[in-house]
């Protein structure tokens, strides 16, 4: 076992994973430096989400190693991994995944409440983050009454409220329109830079990836130099080239 | 055929639930046939109508249980894949009705065989004609009446489950690909009505039993001297408890999440408030049944009026069905919240917090409803026991 470099927050080596036999990752190595924004790019099905799940300890890879601050994550017991996710990591998914029974501020304060923080402290922190994300007026509403963009902002507030070391964002803007998308990403990157939070951002969008410090392109579960495929000549695209009889 | 194919692939626990429905249906079918046998043996007796009427209590409990089981059946739950090929909530409700009808008809057939066997009409097994006298063996059984009584449970439960499942939301409507957030149900408003009904029922019963002091009303089985007003009082009180159930559950949830809650208390209370209707109604009915059982055993606990076998069977069916309905409704609530629980676990919420929330909910409901049931049972038994 090789000890990871010291300046990396997360260091993963030759991750292999398959979902019930369907290939997911085929030997991906990634290092994430402290306080950087790293974009993982690639088309749908290229293994971005699987990679983020492996890095954040939600999924144990079948082969390979994941280290967080020089601590091996892949050998941790499930309870310890759970605690790591709760206390050091934040997660923003494509779906907001809010708890429908709780109000907006309670949703945002949930990570702190789960850590056992006092009600007052959790409410204060959550309200501050909701103000920074311009949704403080909605603090007492429940998720069903919010727009999709507002729900997604609540999920960003929830992820940032816990003051995570690493924030994983898996296609955070997939269900949003362009105006809301750029605003959300600006807020997210500004907050990460000012608080020194490391961000691992999975996206298929080149515009979004341009906000990152570094880019890791994935294709079919492998790390590649560039995602751009050689162009297909136009004349072979027609029906004549299709020899399948169906 | 699709119903059978789906049944073949279901989880054993789901099949156990369906078997329980079949068993309840068998119990009710047997009771109905017994009342028919009694009626054909004693054509002049007024008690046979009352016997038949008493059978409707277990019948109602069985139909309720069958609907609850159909609601939690995973094979007839609306699914996006099936909905996009045209098998939406309406067609699936027909499927659910068919599988409910199959399991209840199975139960009715078992009841018929068992009844004929105990009467001595079918031979070749132990206890042939073991209760021939009791079940009116000497007289022929009217075929049409028997078939009609046996088809009551299947027809009623199939219709009820089809109607109950028609109005489920269509998953194909949710084209967004993201989670669906339905509007939460408003706070239940039945609590004042429920309290009023319970008070009215107890008052009616106390008033009616004033004259008939000393003659406690007999158990179902010997109805000839049953004071109707006392029965009406009990029924009103039971209905009141069922109406008040959701409101009380809501209050329970409200109290749980009050005053600076932590994560477990917050989740427990809010979920209870949202699930007040789903959990509260069967819980109120269970309380009403338990109150009736406590009151009845306080009144008739002595040896002079022992429980008859048919009364015991009816009581077991009613108790079993109502408790099973409550548990099935709790399961339905759990299924409805599975998505949220999963996302909480992914966020890193310890499983112990979720378990603590469930335990808190159960403890709060028990702390409210157990003393309430006992008090109402004591109040119901008080005027009759003097």
PDB file of C-alpha atoms in Angstrom, chain A:
ATOM      1  CA  UNK A   1       0.000   0.000   0.000  1.00  0.00           C
ATOM      2  CA  UNK A   2       1.440   3.333  -1.077  1.00  0.00           C
ATOM      3  CA  UNK A   3       0.927   6.286   1.255  1.00  0.00           C
ATOM      4  CA  UNK A   4      -0.722   9.200  -0.548  1.00  0.00           C
ATOM      5  CA  UNK A   5       0.905  12.581  -1.120  1.00  0.00           C
ATOM      6  CA  UNK A   6       0.450  14.948   1.820  1.00  0.00           C
ATOM      7  CA  UNK A   7      -1.074  17.920   0.046  1.00  0.00           C
ATOM      8  CA  UNK A   8      -4.049  16.005  -1.347  1.00  0.00           C
ATOM      9  CA  UNK A   9      -7.365  16.090   0.489  1.00  0.00           C
ATOM     10  CA  UNK A  10      -8.684  13.097  -1.426  1.00  0.00           C
ATOM     11  CA  UNK A  11      -6.525  10.639  -3.256  1.00  0.00           C
ATOM     12  CA  UNK A  12      -7.930   7.699  -5.161  1.00  0.00           C
ATOM     13  CA  UNK A  13      -5.956   5.009  -6.976  1.00  0.00           C
ATOM     14  CA  UNK A  14      -7.187   2.681  -9.739  1.00  0.00           C
ATOM     15  CA  UNK A  15     -10.821   2.516  -8.731  1.00  0.00           C
ATOM     16  CA  UNK A  16     -12.769  -0.348 -10.274  1.00  0.00           C
ATOM     17  CA  UNK A  17     -16.483  -0.740  -9.735  1.00  0.00           C
ATOM     18  CA  UNK A  18     -19.374  -2.440 -11.468  1.00  0.00           C
ATOM     19  CA  UNK A  19     -23.092  -2.284 -10.751  1.00  0.00           C
ATOM     20  CA  UNK A  20     -24.262  -5.911 -10.619  1.00  0.00           C
ATOM     21  CA  UNK A  21     -21.914  -6.735 -13.444  1.00  0.00           C
ATOM     22  CA  UNK A  22     -22.559  -3.688 -15.615  1.00  0.00           C
ATOM     23  CA  UNK A  23     -19.273  -1.820 -15.838  1.00  0.00           C
ATOM     24  CA  UNK A  24     -19.078   1.452 -13.911  1.00  0.00           C
ATOM     25  CA  UNK A  25     -15.492   2.463 -13.310  1.00  0.00           C
ATOM     26  CA  UNK A  26     -12.485   0.821 -14.902  1.00  0.00           C
ATOM     27  CA  UNK A  27      -9.334   1.971 -13.143  1.00  0.00           C
ATOM     28  CA  UNK A  28      -9.705   5.684 -12.388  1.00  0.00           C
ATOM     29  CA  UNK A  29      -7.059   7.504 -10.347  1.00  0.00           C
ATOM     30  CA  UNK A  30      -7.804  11.004  -9.068  1.00  0.00           C
ATOM     31  CA  UNK A  31      -6.174  13.371  -6.637  1.00  0.00           C
ATOM     32  CA  UNK A  32      -8.046  16.353  -5.238  1.00  0.00           C
ATOM     33  CA  UNK A  33      -5.941  19.166  -3.791  1.00  0.00           C
ATOM     34  CA  UNK A  34      -6.889  21.283  -0.828  1.00  0.00           C
ATOM     35  CA  UNK A  35      -9.351  24.138  -1.521  1.00  0.00           C
ATOM     36  CA  UNK A  36      -9.515  23.571  -5.266  1.00  0.00           C
ATOM     37  CA  UNK A  37     -12.553  23.167  -7.471  1.00  0.00           C
ATOM     38  CA  UNK A  38     -12.212  19.994  -9.501  1.00  0.00           C
ATOM     39  CA  UNK A  39     -14.623  19.272 -12.330  1.00  0.00           C
ATOM     40  CA  UNK A  40     -15.305  15.673 -13.361  1.00  0.00           C
ATOM     41  CA  UNK A  41     -16.667  15.859 -16.891  1.00  0.00           C
ATOM     42  CA  UNK A  42     -18.002  13.355 -19.358  1.00  0.00           C
ATOM     43  CA  UNK A  43     -21.254  12.363 -21.035  1.00  0.00           C
ATOM     44  CA  UNK A  44     -24.085  10.531 -19.258  1.00  0.00           C
ATOM     45  CA  UNK A  45     -23.080   7.053 -18.241  1.00  0.00           C
ATOM     46  CA  UNK A  46     -19.365   7.809 -18.175  1.00  0.00           C
ATOM     47  CA  UNK A  47     -19.071   6.990 -14.469  1.00  0.00           C
ATOM     48  CA  UNK A  48     -19.091  10.496 -12.948  1.00  0.00           C
ATOM     49  CA  UNK A  49     -21.691   9.705 -10.311  1.00  0.00           C
ATOM     50  CA  UNK A  50     -20.070   6.369  -9.475  1.00  0.00           C
ATOM     51  CA  UNK A  51     -16.726   8.113  -9.032  1.00  0.00           C
ATOM     52  CA  UNK A  52     -18.253  10.718  -6.714  1.00  0.00           C
ATOM     53  CA  UNK A  53     -20.030   7.998  -4.732  1.00  0.00           C
ATOM     54  CA  UNK A  54     -16.726   6.164  -4.322  1.00  0.00           C
ATOM     55  CA  UNK A  55     -14.820   9.288  -3.313  1.00  0.00           C
ATOM     56  CA  UNK A  56     -17.467  10.334  -0.781  1.00  0.00           C
ATOM     57  CA  UNK A  57     -17.574   6.908   0.853  1.00  0.00           C
ATOM     58  CA  UNK A  58     -21.179   6.173  -0.144  1.00  0.00           C
ATOM     59  CA  UNK A  59     -19.909   3.269  -2.188  1.00  0.00           C
ATOM     60  CA  UNK A  60     -16.936   1.020  -1.523  1.00  0.00           C
ATOM     61  CA  UNK A  61     -15.110   0.333  -4.801  1.00  0.00           C
ATOM     62  CA  UNK A  62     -14.506  -3.290  -5.719  1.00  0.00           C
ATOM     63  CA  UNK A  63     -10.823  -2.579  -6.260  1.00  0.00           C
ATOM     64  CA  UNK A  64      -8.663   0.428  -5.561  1.00  0.00           C
ATOM     65  CA  UNK A  65      -8.052   2.804  -2.696  1.00  0.00           C
ATOM     66  CA  UNK A  66      -9.589   6.052  -1.504  1.00  0.00           C
ATOM     67  CA  UNK A  67      -7.743   8.189   1.025  1.00  0.00           C
ATOM     68  CA  UNK A  68      -9.119  11.233   2.804  1.00  0.00           C
ATOM     69  CA  UNK A  69      -6.498  13.382   4.587  1.00  0.00           C
ATOM     70  CA  UNK A  70      -4.159  10.378   4.718  1.00  0.00           C
ATOM     71  CA  UNK A  71      -6.868   8.145   6.228  1.00  0.00           C
ATOM     72  CA  UNK A  72      -8.024   5.159   4.163  1.00  0.00           C
ATOM     73  CA  UNK A  73     -11.750   5.401   3.408  1.00  0.00           C
ATOM     74  CA  UNK A  74     -12.080   2.087   1.559  1.00  0.00           C
ATOM     75  CA  UNK A  75     -11.240   0.047   4.682  1.00  0.00           C
ATOM     76  CA  UNK A  76     -13.460   2.001   7.087  1.00  0.00           C
ATOM     77  CA  UNK A  77     -16.382   0.392   8.874  1.00  0.00           C
ATOM     78  CA  UNK A  78     -19.785   1.556   7.577  1.00  0.00           C
ATOM     79  CA  UNK A  79     -20.491   3.510  10.768  1.00  0.00           C
ATOM     80  CA  UNK A  80     -17.237   5.432  10.554  1.00  0.00           C
ATOM     81  CA  UNK A  81     -17.852   6.197   6.880  1.00  0.00           C
ATOM     82  CA  UNK A  82     -21.304   7.411   7.802  1.00  0.00           C
ATOM     83  CA  UNK A  83     -19.793   9.693  10.413  1.00  0.00           C
ATOM     84  CA  UNK A  84     -17.231  10.956   7.912  1.00  0.00           C
ATOM     85  CA  UNK A  85     -19.988  11.816   5.448  1.00  0.00           C
ATOM     86  CA  UNK A  86     -21.955  13.527   8.177  1.00  0.00           C
ATOM     87  CA  UNK A  87     -19.129  15.615   9.593  1.00  0.00           C
ATOM     88  CA  UNK A  88     -16.642  16.280   6.809  1.00  0.00           C
ATOM     89  CA  UNK A  89     -18.497  15.934   3.493  1.00  0.00           C
ATOM     90  CA  UNK A  90     -21.372  17.781   1.889  1.00  0.00           C
ATOM     91  CA  UNK A  91     -23.470  16.518  -1.013  1.00  0.00           C
ATOM     92  CA  UNK A  92     -25.554  18.320  -3.625  1.00  0.00           C
ATOM     93  CA  UNK A  93     -27.356  16.027  -6.034  1.00  0.00           C
ATOM     94  CA  UNK A  94     -29.275  16.649  -9.242  1.00  0.00           C
ATOM     95  CA  UNK A  95     -32.443  16.262  -7.175  1.00  0.00           C
ATOM     96  CA  UNK A  96     -32.687  18.440  -4.087  1.00  0.00           C
ATOM     97  CA  UNK A  97     -33.770  15.429  -1.947  1.00  0.00           C
ATOM     98  CA  UNK A  98     -35.266  17.629   0.735  1.00  0.00           C
ATOM     99  CA  UNK A  99     -37.267  16.122   3.577  1.00  0.00           C
ATOM    100  CA  UNK A 100     -40.855  17.066   2.657  1.00  0.00           C
ATOM    101  CA  UNK A 101     -42.065  17.257   6.252  1.00  0.00           C
ATOM    102  CA  UNK A 102     -39.551  19.876   7.351  1.00  0.00           C
ATOM    103  CA  UNK A 103     -39.555  23.606   6.594  1.00  0.00           C
ATOM    104  CA  UNK A 104     -36.848  25.235   4.514  1.00  0.00           C
ATOM    105  CA  UNK A 105     -34.651  26.303   7.419  1.00  0.00           C
ATOM    106  CA  UNK A 106     -35.040  22.952   9.160  1.00  0.00           C
ATOM    107  CA  UNK A 107     -33.943  21.226   5.973  1.00  0.00           C
ATOM    108  CA  UNK A 108     -30.901  23.471   5.759  1.00  0.00           C
ATOM    109  CA  UNK A 109     -30.096  22.941   9.439  1.00  0.00           C
ATOM    110  CA  UNK A 110     -30.507  19.162   9.253  1.00  0.00           C
ATOM    111  CA  UNK A 111     -26.779  18.275   9.002  1.00  0.00           C
ATOM    112  CA  UNK A 112     -26.068  20.314  12.129  1.00  0.00           C
ATOM    113  CA  UNK A 113     -29.046  18.822  13.965  1.00  0.00           C
ATOM    114  CA  UNK A 114     -27.905  15.327  12.993  1.00  0.00           C
ATOM    115  CA  UNK A 115     -24.501  16.079  14.468  1.00  0.00           C
ATOM    116  CA  UNK A 116     -26.219  16.932  17.728  1.00  0.00           C
ATOM    117  CA  UNK A 117     -25.828  20.709  17.540  1.00  0.00           C
ATOM    118  CA  UNK A 118     -28.202  22.757  19.651  1.00  0.00           C
ATOM    119  CA  UNK A 119     -31.440  23.912  18.090  1.00  0.00           C
ATOM    120  CA  UNK A 120     -30.504  27.580  18.458  1.00  0.00           C
ATOM    121  CA  UNK A 121     -27.039  27.257  16.878  1.00  0.00           C
ATOM    122  CA  UNK A 122     -28.388  25.176  13.991  1.00  0.00           C
ATOM    123  CA  UNK A 123     -31.131  27.672  13.288  1.00  0.00           C
ATOM    124  CA  UNK A 124     -28.690  30.591  13.334  1.00  0.00           C
ATOM    125  CA  UNK A 125     -26.276  28.929  10.901  1.00  0.00           C
ATOM    126  CA  UNK A 126     -29.060  27.814   8.583  1.00  0.00           C
ATOM    127  CA  UNK A 127     -30.663  31.254   8.503  1.00  0.00           C
ATOM    128  CA  UNK A 128     -27.327  32.857   7.660  1.00  0.00           C
ATOM    129  CA  UNK A 129     -26.811  30.553   4.700  1.00  0.00           C
ATOM    130  CA  UNK A 130     -30.373  31.036   3.501  1.00  0.00           C
ATOM    131  CA  UNK A 131     -29.780  34.794   3.558  1.00  0.00           C
ATOM    132  CA  UNK A 132     -26.596  34.432   1.538  1.00  0.00           C
ATOM    133  CA  UNK A 133     -28.488  32.383  -1.043  1.00  0.00           C
ATOM    134  CA  UNK A 134     -31.356  34.937  -1.202  1.00  0.00           C
ATOM    135  CA  UNK A 135     -34.014  32.551   0.082  1.00  0.00           C
ATOM    136  CA  UNK A 136     -34.348  33.787   3.662  1.00  0.00           C
ATOM    137  CA  UNK A 137     -37.929  34.878   2.899  1.00  0.00           C
ATOM    138  CA  UNK A 138     -38.861  31.247   2.277  1.00  0.00           C
ATOM    139  CA  UNK A 139     -37.429  29.974   5.570  1.00  0.00           C
ATOM    140  CA  UNK A 140     -40.806  28.926   6.984  1.00  0.00           C
ATOM    141  CA  UNK A 141     -42.212  27.359   3.816  1.00  0.00           C
ATOM    142  CA  UNK A 142     -42.173  23.655   3.102  1.00  0.00           C
ATOM    143  CA  UNK A 143     -40.463  22.148   0.026  1.00  0.00           C
ATOM    144  CA  UNK A 144     -43.700  21.401  -1.849  1.00  0.00           C
ATOM    145  CA  UNK A 145     -44.401  25.163  -2.000  1.00  0.00           C
ATOM    146  CA  UNK A 146     -41.015  26.053  -3.537  1.00  0.00           C
ATOM    147  CA  UNK A 147     -39.915  26.219  -7.160  1.00  0.00           C
ATOM    148  CA  UNK A 148     -37.373  23.682  -8.359  1.00  0.00           C
ATOM    149  CA  UNK A 149     -34.614  26.338  -8.452  1.00  0.00           C
ATOM    150  CA  UNK A 150     -35.426  27.392  -4.889  1.00  0.00           C
ATOM    151  CA  UNK A 151     -35.374  23.783  -3.707  1.00  0.00           C
ATOM    152  CA  UNK A 152     -31.982  23.333  -5.287  1.00  0.00           C
ATOM    153  CA  UNK A 153     -30.724  26.434  -3.490  1.00  0.00           C
ATOM    154  CA  UNK A 154     -31.988  25.006  -0.212  1.00  0.00           C
ATOM    155  CA  UNK A 155     -30.019  21.859  -0.916  1.00  0.00           C
ATOM    156  CA  UNK A 156     -26.916  24.013  -1.544  1.00  0.00           C
ATOM    157  CA  UNK A 157     -27.552  25.803   1.757  1.00  0.00           C
ATOM    158  CA  UNK A 158     -27.910  22.429   3.477  1.00  0.00           C
ATOM    159  CA  UNK A 159     -24.601  21.235   2.071  1.00  0.00           C
ATOM    160  CA  UNK A 160     -22.748  24.437   3.009  1.00  0.00           C
ATOM    161  CA  UNK A 161     -24.377  24.833   6.420  1.00  0.00           C
ATOM    162  CA  UNK A 162     -22.428  21.909   7.831  1.00  0.00           C
ATOM    163  CA  UNK A 163     -19.094  23.631   6.986  1.00  0.00           C
ATOM    164  CA  UNK A 164     -17.815  20.576   5.104  1.00  0.00           C
ATOM    165  CA  UNK A 165     -14.180  19.965   4.194  1.00  0.00           C
ATOM    166  CA  UNK A 166     -15.143  18.573   0.808  1.00  0.00           C
ATOM    167  CA  UNK A 167     -18.326  19.344  -1.079  1.00  0.00           C
ATOM    168  CA  UNK A 168     -19.482  16.863  -3.720  1.00  0.00           C
ATOM    169  CA  UNK A 169     -21.823  18.303  -6.339  1.00  0.00           C
ATOM    170  CA  UNK A 170     -23.278  15.751  -8.738  1.00  0.00           C
ATOM    171  CA  UNK A 171     -24.819  17.613 -11.698  1.00  0.00           C
ATOM    172  CA  UNK A 172     -26.209  20.269  -9.357  1.00  0.00           C
ATOM    173  CA  UNK A 173     -27.765  22.265 -12.194  1.00  0.00           C
ATOM    174  CA  UNK A 174     -29.173  19.438 -14.312  1.00  0.00           C
ATOM    175  CA  UNK A 175     -32.832  20.361 -13.729  1.00  0.00           C
ATOM    176  CA  UNK A 176     -32.420  24.150 -13.912  1.00  0.00           C
ATOM    177  CA  UNK A 177     -32.669  26.758 -16.659  1.00  0.00           C
ATOM    178  CA  UNK A 178     -29.649  28.753 -17.756  1.00  0.00           C
ATOM    179  CA  UNK A 179     -30.225  31.911 -15.674  1.00  0.00           C
ATOM    180  CA  UNK A 180     -30.753  29.957 -12.461  1.00  0.00           C
ATOM    181  CA  UNK A 181     -27.891  27.664 -13.361  1.00  0.00           C
ATOM    182  CA  UNK A 182     -25.289  30.419 -13.616  1.00  0.00           C
ATOM    183  CA  UNK A 183     -26.535  32.123 -10.451  1.00  0.00           C
ATOM    184  CA  UNK A 184     -26.388  28.903  -8.448  1.00  0.00           C
ATOM    185  CA  UNK A 185     -22.926  28.049  -9.705  1.00  0.00           C
ATOM    186  CA  UNK A 186     -21.627  31.542  -8.985  1.00  0.00           C
ATOM    187  CA  UNK A 187     -22.901  31.352  -5.422  1.00  0.00           C
ATOM    188  CA  UNK A 188     -21.489  27.891  -4.967  1.00  0.00           C
ATOM    189  CA  UNK A 189     -18.024  28.701  -6.276  1.00  0.00           C
ATOM    190  CA  UNK A 190     -17.871  32.020  -4.398  1.00  0.00           C
ATOM    191  CA  UNK A 191     -18.809  30.320  -1.133  1.00  0.00           C
ATOM    192  CA  UNK A 192     -16.286  27.540  -1.724  1.00  0.00           C
ATOM    193  CA  UNK A 193     -13.467  29.999  -2.472  1.00  0.00           C
ATOM    194  CA  UNK A 194     -14.192  32.261   0.481  1.00  0.00           C
ATOM    195  CA  UNK A 195     -14.523  29.403   2.970  1.00  0.00           C
ATOM    196  CA  UNK A 196     -11.704  27.289   1.550  1.00  0.00           C
ATOM    197  CA  UNK A 197     -13.986  24.363   0.788  1.00  0.00           C
ATOM    198  CA  UNK A 198     -12.756  21.757  -1.673  1.00  0.00           C
ATOM    199  CA  UNK A 199     -15.367  21.079  -4.363  1.00  0.00           C
ATOM    200  CA  UNK A 200     -15.660  18.024  -6.605  1.00  0.00           C
ATOM    201  CA  UNK A 201     -18.144  18.931  -9.319  1.00  0.00           C
ATOM    202  CA  UNK A 202     -19.531  16.373 -11.759  1.00  0.00           C
ATOM    203  CA  UNK A 203     -20.998  17.852 -14.906  1.00  0.00           C
ATOM    204  CA  UNK A 204     -21.476  17.120 -18.589  1.00  0.00           C
ATOM    205  CA  UNK A 205     -21.567  20.835 -19.395  1.00  0.00           C
ATOM    206  CA  UNK A 206     -18.363  22.493 -20.679  1.00  0.00           C
ATOM    207  CA  UNK A 207     -19.589  25.913 -19.482  1.00  0.00           C
ATOM    208  CA  UNK A 208     -19.917  24.642 -15.930  1.00  0.00           C
ATOM    209  CA  UNK A 209     -16.570  22.885 -16.097  1.00  0.00           C
ATOM    210  CA  UNK A 210     -14.946  26.171 -17.123  1.00  0.00           C
ATOM    211  CA  UNK A 211     -15.514  27.487 -13.578  1.00  0.00           C
ATOM    212  CA  UNK A 212     -13.242  24.799 -12.134  1.00  0.00           C
ATOM    213  CA  UNK A 213      -9.500  24.955 -11.480  1.00  0.00           C
ATOM    214  CA  UNK A 214      -8.870  21.565 -13.025  1.00  0.00           C
ATOM    215  CA  UNK A 215     -10.849  19.102 -15.075  1.00  0.00           C
ATOM    216  CA  UNK A 216     -10.841  15.303 -15.010  1.00  0.00           C
ATOM    217  CA  UNK A 217     -12.539  13.994 -18.174  1.00  0.00           C
ATOM    218  CA  UNK A 218     -14.104  10.538 -17.960  1.00  0.00           C
ATOM    219  CA  UNK A 219     -15.308   8.358 -20.796  1.00  0.00           C
ATOM    220  CA  UNK A 220     -16.815   4.890 -20.375  1.00  0.00           C
ATOM    221  CA  UNK A 221     -15.504   4.640 -16.852  1.00  0.00           C
ATOM    222  CA  UNK A 222     -11.905   5.556 -17.692  1.00  0.00           C
ATOM    223  CA  UNK A 223      -9.916   8.736 -17.361  1.00  0.00           C
ATOM    224  CA  UNK A 224      -9.095  10.196 -20.773  1.00  0.00           C
ATOM    225  CA  UNK A 225      -7.195  13.199 -22.020  1.00  0.00           C
ATOM    226  CA  UNK A 226     -10.218  14.728 -23.704  1.00  0.00           C
ATOM    227  CA  UNK A 227     -13.858  13.785 -24.042  1.00  0.00           C
ATOM    228  CA  UNK A 228     -14.154  14.992 -27.652  1.00  0.00           C
ATOM    229  CA  UNK A 229     -14.635  11.988 -29.931  1.00  0.00           C
ATOM    230  CA  UNK A 230     -13.454  11.919 -33.537  1.00  0.00           C
ATOM    231  CA  UNK A 231     -16.251  13.280 -35.689  1.00  0.00           C
ATOM    232  CA  UNK A 232     -18.345  10.846 -37.712  1.00  0.00           C
ATOM    233  CA  UNK A 233     -18.394  11.605 -41.461  1.00  0.00           C
ATOM    234  CA  UNK A 234     -21.820  12.830 -42.499  1.00  0.00           C
ATOM    235  CA  UNK A 235     -22.436  10.441 -45.395  1.00  0.00           C
ATOM    236  CA  UNK A 236     -22.125   7.268 -43.330  1.00  0.00           C
ATOM    237  CA  UNK A 237     -24.900   8.379 -40.997  1.00  0.00           C
ATOM    238  CA  UNK A 238     -27.734   7.594 -43.371  1.00  0.00           C
ATOM    239  CA  UNK A 239     -29.850   4.464 -43.558  1.00  0.00           C
ATOM    240  CA  UNK A 240     -27.587   2.913 -46.186  1.00  0.00           C
ATOM    241  CA  UNK A 241     -24.813   2.478 -43.650  1.00  0.00           C
ATOM    242  CA  UNK A 242     -27.076   0.590 -41.295  1.00  0.00           C
ATOM    243  CA  UNK A 243     -26.765  -3.062 -42.114  1.00  0.00           C
ATOM    244  CA  UNK A 244     -28.956  -4.304 -39.282  1.00  0.00           C
ATOM    245  CA  UNK A 245     -32.289  -5.635 -40.443  1.00  0.00           C
ATOM    246  CA  UNK A 246     -34.869  -4.995 -37.789  1.00  0.00           C
TER     247      UNK A 246
END
